[in-house]
Amino acid sequence: MTGYDGVTDRTANLKVAVVNEDQEMGSLVVGSLGRSLPFGIVTVDLPEQAMNMLNDRDVQMVLHIPPDFSSQLQVPGGQASLKYWINESNPFMIKSIMQSVASQVTAAVDKQAIAAGAEAILTPMNVPADRVKEIAAALSERVVSDIRFTNPVQGMANQMLPMMMVLASYVGSMIMAMNIQQSSQAIGSAFTAWQNSARAPLSTSYPPLSSRCSRHR
């Protein structure tokens, strides 16, 4: 069970592979990720290489910034998408963490894109900076998430199966130890003191509280 102890304390060991094919806005996104995310950021040149790392569990998520990301943002009323890939065969907690991270990254990039677009349009019109920020905050989203999964797992029961197997083994071993101890005590009176001393290593717990207390009266 120690494998589940402090799981959330080791999230810094998780890694995200970033494939940036856009040299304008994409470069700014990669730079901000390195400063804001509490995970390891691995920059990969090819999407195929990143997907191999994801399937080998060298990384827990792949972020792909397509080559037309900046051009889509420049289209009036257009939207650009950030593509995420998550290996669903990982533990459920990792999947949940990565989905949350994807939403946070998209929201942060969307805010940057809206602010940059509003500033580029309104600043030449001599609009005050405070007013530019207010207008940018009121604009609709420009960046959306496209989250996809590899090795999909159908159903919550199958997703939780690895943890349940460990838990069942642990509980089964504990019950078996209790039964052995009770059986050992039940037949103890049928043996001599020498036989009981040879039998003692089979015991997996302390003697009953009543027998321990009686020795100290």
Coordinates of N, CA and C in Angstrom, one line a residue:
M1 N 0.8 -1.2 0.0 CA 0.0 0.0 0.0 C 0.9 1.3 0.0
T2 N 2.1 1.1 0.3 CA 3.0 2.3 0.3 C 3.1 2.9 -1.1
G3 N 2.8 2.2 -2.1 CA 2.8 2.7 -3.5 C 1.8 3.9 -3.7
Y4 N 0.8 3.9 -2.8 CA -0.2 4.9 -2.9 C 0.0 6.0 -1.9
D5 N 1.0 5.9 -1.1 CA 1.3 6.9 -0.1 C 2.0 8.1 -0.7
G6 N 1.4 9.3 -0.5 CA 2.0 10.5 -1.0 C 2.1 10.6 -2.5
V7 N 1.0 10.1 -3.1 CA 1.0 10.1 -4.6 C 1.0 11.6 -5.1
T8 N 0.2 12.4 -4.5 CA 0.0 13.8 -4.9 C 1.3 14.6 -4.6
D9 N 2.2 14.1 -3.7 CA 3.4 14.8 -3.4 C 4.5 14.6 -4.4
R10 N 4.2 13.7 -5.4 CA 5.2 13.4 -6.4 C 4.8 13.8 -7.8
T11 N 3.9 14.7 -7.9 CA 3.4 15.1 -9.2 C 4.5 15.9 -10.0
A12 N 5.5 16.4 -9.3 CA 6.5 17.1 -10.0 C 7.3 16.1 -10.9
N13 N 7.2 14.8 -10.6 CA 7.9 13.9 -11.5 C 7.2 13.6 -12.8
L14 N 6.0 14.1 -12.9 CA 5.3 13.9 -14.2 C 5.9 14.7 -15.3
K15 N 5.7 14.3 -16.5 CA 6.3 15.0 -17.7 C 5.3 15.2 -18.8
V16 N 5.5 16.4 -19.4 CA 4.6 16.7 -20.6 C 5.5 17.0 -21.8
A17 N 5.2 16.3 -22.9 CA 6.0 16.5 -24.1 C 5.3 17.6 -24.9
V18 N 6.0 18.5 -25.4 CA 5.5 19.6 -26.2 C 6.1 19.6 -27.6
V19 N 5.2 19.5 -28.6 CA 5.6 19.6 -30.0 C 5.1 20.9 -30.6
N20 N 6.0 21.8 -30.8 CA 5.7 23.2 -31.3 C 6.0 23.3 -32.7
E21 N 5.0 23.4 -33.6 CA 5.2 23.6 -35.0 C 4.8 25.0 -35.4
D22 N 4.6 25.9 -34.5 CA 4.2 27.3 -34.8 C 5.3 28.2 -34.1
Q23 N 6.0 28.9 -34.9 CA 7.2 29.7 -34.4 C 6.8 31.1 -33.9
E24 N 5.5 31.5 -34.0 CA 5.1 32.8 -33.5 C 4.5 32.7 -32.1
M25 N 3.2 32.5 -32.0 CA 2.5 32.4 -30.7 C 2.9 31.1 -30.0
G26 N 3.3 30.1 -30.8 CA 3.7 28.8 -30.2 C 4.9 28.9 -29.3
S27 N 5.9 29.7 -29.7 CA 7.1 29.9 -28.9 C 6.8 30.5 -27.6
L28 N 5.8 31.5 -27.6 CA 5.4 32.2 -26.4 C 4.7 31.2 -25.4
V29 N 3.9 30.3 -26.0 CA 3.2 29.3 -25.2 C 4.2 28.4 -24.5
V30 N 5.2 27.9 -25.2 CA 6.2 27.0 -24.7 C 6.9 27.6 -23.6
G31 N 7.3 28.9 -23.8 CA 8.0 29.6 -22.7 C 7.2 29.8 -21.5
S32 N 5.9 30.1 -21.6 CA 5.1 30.3 -20.4 C 4.8 29.0 -19.7
L33 N 4.8 27.9 -20.4 CA 4.6 26.6 -19.8 C 5.7 26.2 -18.9
G34 N 6.9 26.5 -19.3 CA 8.1 26.2 -18.5 C 8.1 26.9 -17.2
R35 N 7.5 28.1 -17.2 CA 7.5 28.9 -16.0 C 6.4 28.7 -15.1
S36 N 5.3 28.1 -15.6 CA 4.0 28.0 -14.8 C 3.7 26.6 -14.4
L37 N 4.0 25.6 -15.2 CA 3.7 24.2 -14.9 C 4.6 23.6 -13.9
P38 N 4.1 22.9 -12.9 CA 5.0 22.2 -11.9 C 5.5 20.9 -12.4
F39 N 5.5 20.6 -13.7 CA 5.9 19.4 -14.2 C 7.2 19.6 -15.1
G40 N 7.8 18.4 -15.5 CA 8.9 18.5 -16.4 C 8.4 18.7 -17.8
I41 N 9.0 19.6 -18.6 CA 8.6 19.9 -19.9 C 9.7 19.4 -20.9
V42 N 9.3 18.5 -21.8 CA 10.2 17.9 -22.7 C 9.8 18.4 -24.1
T43 N 10.7 19.1 -24.8 CA 10.5 19.6 -26.1 C 10.9 18.6 -27.2
V44 N 9.9 18.2 -28.0 CA 10.1 17.2 -29.0 C 9.8 17.8 -30.4
D45 N 10.6 17.4 -31.4 CA 10.5 17.9 -32.7 C 9.3 17.3 -33.5
L46 N 9.1 16.0 -33.4 CA 8.2 15.3 -34.3 C 7.0 14.8 -33.4
P47 N 5.8 14.9 -33.9 CA 4.7 14.3 -33.2 C 4.8 12.8 -33.0
E48 N 5.3 12.1 -34.0 CA 5.5 10.7 -33.9 C 6.4 10.3 -32.8
Q49 N 7.4 11.0 -32.6 CA 8.4 10.8 -31.5 C 7.7 11.0 -30.1
A50 N 6.9 12.1 -30.0 CA 6.2 12.3 -28.8 C 5.2 11.2 -28.5
M51 N 4.5 10.7 -29.5 CA 3.5 9.7 -29.3 C 4.1 8.4 -28.8
N52 N 5.3 8.1 -29.3 CA 6.1 6.9 -28.9 C 6.4 7.1 -27.4
M53 N 6.9 8.2 -27.0 CA 7.2 8.5 -25.6 C 6.0 8.4 -24.7
L54 N 4.8 8.8 -25.3 CA 3.6 8.7 -24.5 C 3.2 7.2 -24.3
N55 N 3.2 6.4 -25.3 CA 2.9 5.0 -25.2 C 3.9 4.2 -24.4
D56 N 5.1 4.7 -24.3 CA 6.1 4.0 -23.5 C 6.1 4.6 -22.1
R57 N 5.2 5.5 -21.8 CA 5.0 6.1 -20.5 C 6.2 6.9 -20.0
D58 N 7.0 7.4 -21.0 CA 8.1 8.3 -20.6 C 7.6 9.7 -20.3
V59 N 6.4 10.0 -20.9 CA 5.7 11.2 -20.6 C 4.2 10.9 -20.3
Q60 N 3.5 11.8 -19.7 CA 2.2 11.5 -19.3 C 1.2 12.2 -20.2
M61 N 1.6 13.2 -21.0 CA 0.7 13.9 -21.9 C 1.6 14.5 -23.0
V62 N 0.9 14.7 -24.1 CA 1.6 15.3 -25.3 C 0.7 16.6 -25.6
L63 N 1.4 17.7 -25.7 CA 0.8 19.0 -26.2 C 1.3 19.3 -27.6
H64 N 0.4 19.3 -28.5 CA 0.8 19.6 -29.9 C 0.3 21.0 -30.3
I65 N 1.2 21.9 -30.7 CA 0.8 23.2 -31.2 C 0.9 23.2 -32.7
P66 N -0.2 23.2 -33.4 CA -0.2 23.0 -34.9 C 0.5 24.2 -35.6
P67 N 1.0 24.0 -36.8 CA 1.7 25.1 -37.5 C 0.8 26.3 -37.9
D68 N -0.6 26.1 -37.9 CA -1.5 27.2 -38.3 C -2.1 27.8 -37.0
F69 N -1.5 27.6 -35.9 CA -2.1 28.2 -34.6 C -2.2 29.7 -34.6
S70 N -1.1 30.4 -35.0 CA -1.1 31.8 -35.0 C -2.0 32.4 -36.1
S71 N -1.9 31.8 -37.2 CA -2.7 32.3 -38.3 C -4.2 32.1 -38.0
Q72 N -4.6 31.1 -37.3 CA -6.0 31.0 -36.9 C -6.5 32.1 -36.0
L73 N -5.6 32.5 -35.1 CA -5.9 33.6 -34.2 C -6.0 34.9 -34.8
Q74 N -5.4 35.1 -36.0 CA -5.4 36.3 -36.7 C -6.7 36.5 -37.5
V75 N -7.5 35.4 -37.7 CA -8.7 35.5 -38.5 C -9.8 36.1 -37.6
P76 N -10.5 37.1 -38.0 CA -11.5 37.7 -37.1 C -12.6 36.7 -36.8
G77 N -12.8 36.5 -35.5 CA -13.8 35.6 -35.0 C -13.4 34.1 -35.1
G78 N -12.1 33.9 -35.5 CA -11.6 32.5 -35.6 C -11.2 31.9 -34.3
Q79 N -11.0 30.6 -34.3 CA -10.6 29.9 -33.1 C -9.4 29.0 -33.5
A80 N -8.5 28.9 -32.5 CA -7.3 28.0 -32.7 C -7.4 27.0 -31.6
S81 N -6.9 25.8 -32.0 CA -7.0 24.7 -31.0 C -5.7 24.2 -30.6
L82 N -5.5 23.8 -29.3 CA -4.4 23.1 -28.8 C -4.7 21.7 -28.7
K83 N -3.9 20.8 -29.3 CA -4.2 19.4 -29.3 C -3.4 18.7 -28.2
Y84 N -4.2 17.9 -27.4 CA -3.6 17.2 -26.3 C -3.8 15.7 -26.5
W85 N -2.8 14.9 -26.1 CA -2.9 13.4 -26.2 C -2.6 12.9 -24.8
I86 N -3.5 12.0 -24.2 CA -3.3 11.4 -22.9 C -3.4 9.9 -23.0
N87 N -2.5 9.2 -22.4 CA -2.5 7.7 -22.4 C -3.4 7.3 -21.3
E88 N -4.6 6.8 -21.7 CA -5.6 6.4 -20.7 C -5.3 5.2 -20.0
S89 N -4.3 4.4 -20.4 CA -3.9 3.2 -19.7 C -3.1 3.5 -18.4
N90 N -2.8 4.8 -18.2 CA -2.1 5.2 -17.0 C -3.1 5.1 -15.8
P91 N -2.6 5.2 -14.6 CA -3.5 5.3 -13.4 C -4.5 6.4 -13.6
F92 N -5.7 6.2 -13.0 CA -6.8 7.2 -13.1 C -6.4 8.5 -12.6
M93 N -5.6 8.6 -11.5 CA -5.2 9.9 -11.0 C -4.4 10.7 -12.0
I94 N -3.5 10.0 -12.7 CA -2.6 10.7 -13.7 C -3.5 11.3 -14.8
K95 N -4.5 10.5 -15.3 CA -5.4 10.9 -16.3 C -6.1 12.2 -15.8
S96 N -6.6 12.1 -14.6 CA -7.4 13.3 -14.1 C -6.5 14.5 -14.0
I97 N -5.3 14.3 -13.5 CA -4.4 15.5 -13.3 C -4.1 16.1 -14.7
M98 N -3.8 15.3 -15.7 CA -3.5 15.8 -17.0 C -4.7 16.5 -17.7
Q99 N -5.9 16.0 -17.5 CA -7.0 16.7 -18.0 C -7.2 18.0 -17.4
S100 N -7.0 18.1 -16.1 CA -7.0 19.4 -15.4 C -6.0 20.4 -15.9
V101 N -4.8 19.8 -16.1 CA -3.7 20.7 -16.7 C -4.0 21.2 -18.1
A102 N -4.6 20.3 -18.9 CA -4.9 20.7 -20.3 C -5.9 21.9 -20.2
S103 N -6.9 21.8 -19.3 CA -7.9 22.9 -19.2 C -7.2 24.2 -18.8
Q104 N -6.3 24.1 -17.8 CA -5.6 25.3 -17.3 C -4.7 25.9 -18.3
V105 N -4.0 25.1 -19.1 CA -3.1 25.6 -20.1 C -3.9 26.3 -21.2
T106 N -5.0 25.7 -21.6 CA -5.8 26.3 -22.7 C -6.4 27.7 -22.2
A107 N -6.8 27.7 -20.9 CA -7.4 29.0 -20.4 C -6.3 30.0 -20.4
A108 N -5.1 29.7 -19.9 CA -4.0 30.7 -19.9 C -3.6 31.2 -21.2
V109 N -3.5 30.3 -22.2 CA -3.1 30.7 -23.6 C -4.3 31.5 -24.2
D110 N -5.5 31.1 -23.9 CA -6.6 31.9 -24.4 C -6.6 33.3 -23.9
K111 N -6.3 33.5 -22.7 CA -6.2 34.8 -22.1 C -5.1 35.6 -22.8
Q112 N -3.9 35.0 -23.0 CA -2.9 35.7 -23.7 C -3.2 36.1 -25.1
A113 N -3.9 35.2 -25.8 CA -4.3 35.5 -27.2 C -5.3 36.6 -27.3
I114 N -6.3 36.6 -26.4 CA -7.3 37.7 -26.4 C -6.6 39.0 -26.1
A115 N -5.7 39.0 -25.1 CA -5.1 40.3 -24.7 C -4.2 40.8 -25.8
A116 N -3.5 39.9 -26.4 CA -2.6 40.3 -27.5 C -3.4 40.8 -28.7
G117 N -4.5 40.1 -29.0 CA -5.3 40.6 -30.1 C -6.0 41.9 -29.9
A118 N -6.5 42.1 -28.7 CA -7.1 43.4 -28.3 C -6.1 44.5 -28.3
E119 N -5.0 44.3 -27.8 CA -3.9 45.3 -27.8 C -3.5 45.7 -29.2
A120 N -3.4 44.7 -30.1 CA -3.0 45.0 -31.5 C -4.0 45.8 -32.2
I121 N -5.3 45.6 -31.9 CA -6.4 46.3 -32.6 C -6.6 47.7 -32.0
L122 N -6.7 47.8 -30.7 CA -7.2 49.0 -30.0 C -6.1 50.0 -29.7
T123 N -4.8 49.5 -29.5 CA -3.8 50.5 -29.2 C -3.6 51.6 -30.3
P124 N -3.5 51.2 -31.6 CA -3.4 52.3 -32.6 C -4.6 53.2 -32.6
M125 N -5.7 52.9 -32.0 CA -6.8 53.8 -31.9 C -6.8 54.7 -30.7
N126 N -5.6 54.7 -30.0 CA -5.4 55.5 -28.8 C -6.4 55.2 -27.7
V127 N -6.8 53.9 -27.6 CA -7.7 53.5 -26.5 C -6.8 53.3 -25.2
P128 N -7.2 53.9 -24.1 CA -6.4 53.7 -22.8 C -6.2 52.3 -22.5
A129 N -5.0 52.0 -21.9 CA -4.6 50.6 -21.6 C -5.6 49.9 -20.7
D130 N -6.2 50.6 -19.7 CA -7.1 50.0 -18.8 C -8.4 49.6 -19.5
R131 N -8.8 50.4 -20.5 CA -10.0 50.1 -21.3 C -9.7 48.9 -22.2
V132 N -8.5 48.8 -22.7 CA -8.1 47.6 -23.5 C -8.2 46.3 -22.7
K133 N -7.8 46.4 -21.4 CA -7.9 45.2 -20.6 C -9.4 44.8 -20.4
E134 N -10.2 45.8 -20.1 CA -11.6 45.5 -19.9 C -12.3 44.9 -21.2
I135 N -11.9 45.4 -22.3 CA -12.5 44.9 -23.6 C -12.0 43.5 -23.8
A136 N -10.7 43.2 -23.5 CA -10.1 41.9 -23.7 C -10.8 40.9 -22.8
A137 N -11.1 41.2 -21.6 CA -11.8 40.3 -20.7 C -13.2 40.0 -21.1
A138 N -13.8 40.8 -21.9 CA -15.2 40.6 -22.3 C -15.3 39.8 -23.6
L139 N -14.1 39.6 -24.3 CA -14.2 38.9 -25.6 C -14.4 37.4 -25.4
S140 N -14.9 36.7 -26.4 CA -15.2 35.3 -26.3 C -13.9 34.5 -26.5
E141 N -13.9 33.2 -26.1 CA -12.7 32.5 -26.2 C -12.2 32.3 -27.6
R142 N -10.8 32.4 -27.7 CA -10.2 32.2 -29.0 C -9.4 30.9 -29.1
V143 N -9.1 30.3 -28.0 CA -8.3 29.1 -28.0 C -9.1 28.0 -27.3
V144 N -9.2 26.8 -27.9 CA -10.0 25.7 -27.4 C -9.1 24.5 -27.3
S145 N -9.6 23.5 -26.5 CA -8.8 22.3 -26.3 C -9.4 21.2 -27.2
D146 N -8.5 20.4 -27.7 CA -8.8 19.2 -28.4 C -8.1 18.0 -27.8
I147 N -8.8 17.4 -26.8 CA -8.2 16.3 -26.0 C -8.5 15.0 -26.6
R148 N -7.5 14.2 -26.8 CA -7.7 12.8 -27.3 C -7.0 11.8 -26.5
F149 N -7.4 10.6 -26.6 CA -6.8 9.5 -25.7 C -6.3 8.4 -26.5
T150 N -5.1 7.9 -26.1 CA -4.6 6.6 -26.6 C -4.9 5.5 -25.6
N151 N -4.9 4.3 -26.2 CA -5.2 3.1 -25.3 C -6.4 3.3 -24.4
P152 N -7.6 3.6 -25.0 CA -8.8 4.0 -24.2 C -9.2 2.8 -23.4
V153 N -9.7 3.1 -22.1 CA -10.2 2.1 -21.2 C -11.7 2.3 -21.0
Q154 N -12.5 1.3 -21.3 CA -13.9 1.4 -21.2 C -14.4 1.2 -19.8
G155 N -15.0 2.1 -19.2 CA -15.7 1.9 -17.9 C -14.8 2.2 -16.7
M156 N -15.4 2.8 -15.6 CA -14.6 3.1 -14.4 C -14.1 1.9 -13.8
A157 N -14.8 0.8 -13.8 CA -14.3 -0.5 -13.2 C -13.0 -0.9 -13.7
N158 N -12.8 -0.9 -15.0 CA -11.6 -1.3 -15.7 C -10.4 -0.3 -15.4
Q159 N -10.8 1.0 -15.2 CA -9.8 2.0 -14.9 C -9.3 1.8 -13.5
M160 N -10.1 1.4 -12.6 CA -9.7 1.3 -11.2 C -9.2 -0.1 -10.9
L161 N -9.2 -1.0 -11.9 CA -8.8 -2.4 -11.6 C -7.4 -2.6 -11.0
P162 N -6.3 -1.9 -11.5 CA -5.0 -2.1 -10.9 C -5.0 -1.8 -9.4
M163 N -5.6 -0.7 -8.9 CA -5.7 -0.4 -7.5 C -6.5 -1.5 -6.7
M164 N -7.6 -1.9 -7.3 CA -8.4 -2.9 -6.7 C -7.6 -4.2 -6.5
M165 N -6.8 -4.6 -7.4 CA -6.0 -5.8 -7.3 C -5.0 -5.7 -6.2
V166 N -4.4 -4.6 -6.0 CA -3.4 -4.4 -4.9 C -4.2 -4.4 -3.6
L167 N -5.3 -3.7 -3.6 CA -6.1 -3.7 -2.3 C -6.6 -5.1 -1.9
A168 N -7.1 -5.8 -2.9 CA -7.6 -7.2 -2.6 C -6.5 -8.1 -2.1
S169 N -5.3 -8.0 -2.7 CA -4.2 -8.8 -2.2 C -3.8 -8.4 -0.8
Y170 N -3.8 -7.2 -0.5 CA -3.4 -6.7 0.9 C -4.5 -7.2 1.9
V171 N -5.8 -7.0 1.6 CA -6.8 -7.3 2.6 C -6.8 -8.9 2.7
G172 N -6.7 -9.6 1.6 CA -6.7 -11.1 1.7 C -5.6 -11.6 2.6
S173 N -4.4 -11.0 2.4 CA -3.2 -11.4 3.2 C -3.5 -11.1 4.7
M174 N -4.1 -10.0 5.0 CA -4.4 -9.6 6.4 C -5.4 -10.6 7.0
I175 N -6.4 -10.9 6.3 CA -7.5 -11.9 6.8 C -6.9 -13.3 7.0
M176 N -6.0 -13.7 6.1 CA -5.4 -15.0 6.2 C -4.5 -15.0 7.5
A177 N -3.7 -13.9 7.7 CA -2.9 -13.9 8.9 C -3.8 -13.9 10.2
M178 N -4.9 -13.3 10.2 CA -5.8 -13.3 11.4 C -6.3 -14.7 11.6
N179 N -6.7 -15.4 10.5 CA -7.2 -16.7 10.7 C -6.2 -17.7 11.2
I180 N -5.0 -17.6 10.7 CA -3.9 -18.4 11.2 C -3.6 -18.2 12.6
Q181 N -3.7 -16.9 13.1 CA -3.4 -16.6 14.5 C -4.6 -17.2 15.4
Q182 N -5.8 -17.1 14.9 CA -6.9 -17.6 15.7 C -6.9 -19.1 15.8
S183 N -6.5 -19.8 14.6 CA -6.4 -21.2 14.6 C -5.3 -21.7 15.5
S184 N -4.2 -21.0 15.5 CA -3.0 -21.3 16.4 C -3.4 -21.2 17.8
Q185 N -4.1 -20.2 18.2 CA -4.6 -20.1 19.6 C -5.6 -21.2 20.0
A186 N -6.5 -21.5 19.1 CA -7.5 -22.5 19.4 C -7.0 -23.9 19.6
I187 N -5.9 -24.3 19.0 CA -5.3 -25.6 19.2 C -4.1 -25.6 20.1
G188 N -3.8 -24.4 20.7 CA -2.7 -24.3 21.6 C -2.7 -25.2 22.8
S189 N -3.9 -25.4 23.3 CA -4.0 -26.2 24.6 C -3.8 -27.7 24.3
A190 N -3.7 -28.1 23.1 CA -3.5 -29.6 22.8 C -2.1 -29.9 22.7
F191 N -1.2 -29.0 22.9 CA 0.3 -29.2 22.7 C 1.0 -28.9 24.1
T192 N 2.2 -29.5 24.2 CA 3.0 -29.3 25.4 C 3.7 -27.9 25.2
A193 N 4.4 -27.5 26.3 CA 5.1 -26.2 26.2 C 6.2 -26.2 25.2
W194 N 6.9 -27.4 25.0 CA 7.9 -27.4 24.0 C 7.3 -27.4 22.6
Q195 N 6.2 -28.0 22.4 CA 5.6 -28.0 21.1 C 5.0 -26.6 20.8
N196 N 4.5 -25.9 21.8 CA 4.0 -24.5 21.6 C 5.2 -23.6 21.3
S197 N 6.3 -23.8 21.9 CA 7.5 -22.9 21.6 C 7.9 -23.1 20.1
A198 N 7.8 -24.3 19.6 CA 8.1 -24.6 18.2 C 7.1 -24.0 17.2
R199 N 5.8 -23.9 17.8 CA 4.7 -23.4 17.0 C 4.7 -21.8 17.0
A200 N 5.4 -21.2 17.9 CA 5.3 -19.7 18.1 C 5.6 -18.9 16.9
P201 N 6.7 -19.3 16.1 CA 7.0 -18.5 14.9 C 5.8 -18.3 13.9
L202 N 4.8 -19.3 13.9 CA 3.7 -19.2 13.0 C 2.8 -18.0 13.4
S203 N 2.9 -17.6 14.7 CA 2.0 -16.5 15.1 C 2.4 -15.2 14.4
T204 N 1.4 -14.4 14.0 CA 1.6 -13.2 13.2 C 1.2 -12.0 14.0
S205 N 0.8 -12.1 15.3 CA 0.4 -11.0 16.1 C 0.7 -11.2 17.5
Y206 N 0.5 -10.2 18.4 CA 0.7 -10.4 19.8 C -0.3 -11.3 20.4
P207 N 0.0 -11.9 21.6 CA -1.0 -12.7 22.3 C -2.2 -11.8 22.7
P208 N -3.4 -12.4 23.0 CA -4.6 -11.7 23.4 C -4.3 -10.7 24.5
L209 N -5.0 -9.6 24.6 CA -4.8 -8.6 25.6 C -5.0 -9.2 27.0
S210 N -6.0 -10.1 27.1 CA -6.4 -10.6 28.4 C -5.2 -11.5 29.0
S211 N -4.6 -12.3 28.1 CA -3.5 -13.1 28.6 C -2.3 -12.2 29.0
R212 N -2.0 -11.1 28.3 CA -0.9 -10.2 28.6 C -1.2 -9.5 29.9
C213 N -2.4 -9.1 30.1 CA -2.7 -8.4 31.3 C -2.7 -9.3 32.6
S214 N -3.1 -10.6 32.4 CA -3.0 -11.5 33.5 C -1.6 -11.8 34.0
R215 N -0.6 -11.7 33.1 CA 0.7 -11.9 33.6 C 1.3 -10.7 34.4
H216 N 0.6 -9.6 34.3 CA 1.1 -8.4 35.1 C 0.3 -8.1 36.3
R217 N -0.7 -9.0 36.6 CA -1.5 -8.7 37.8 C -0.7 -9.1 39.1

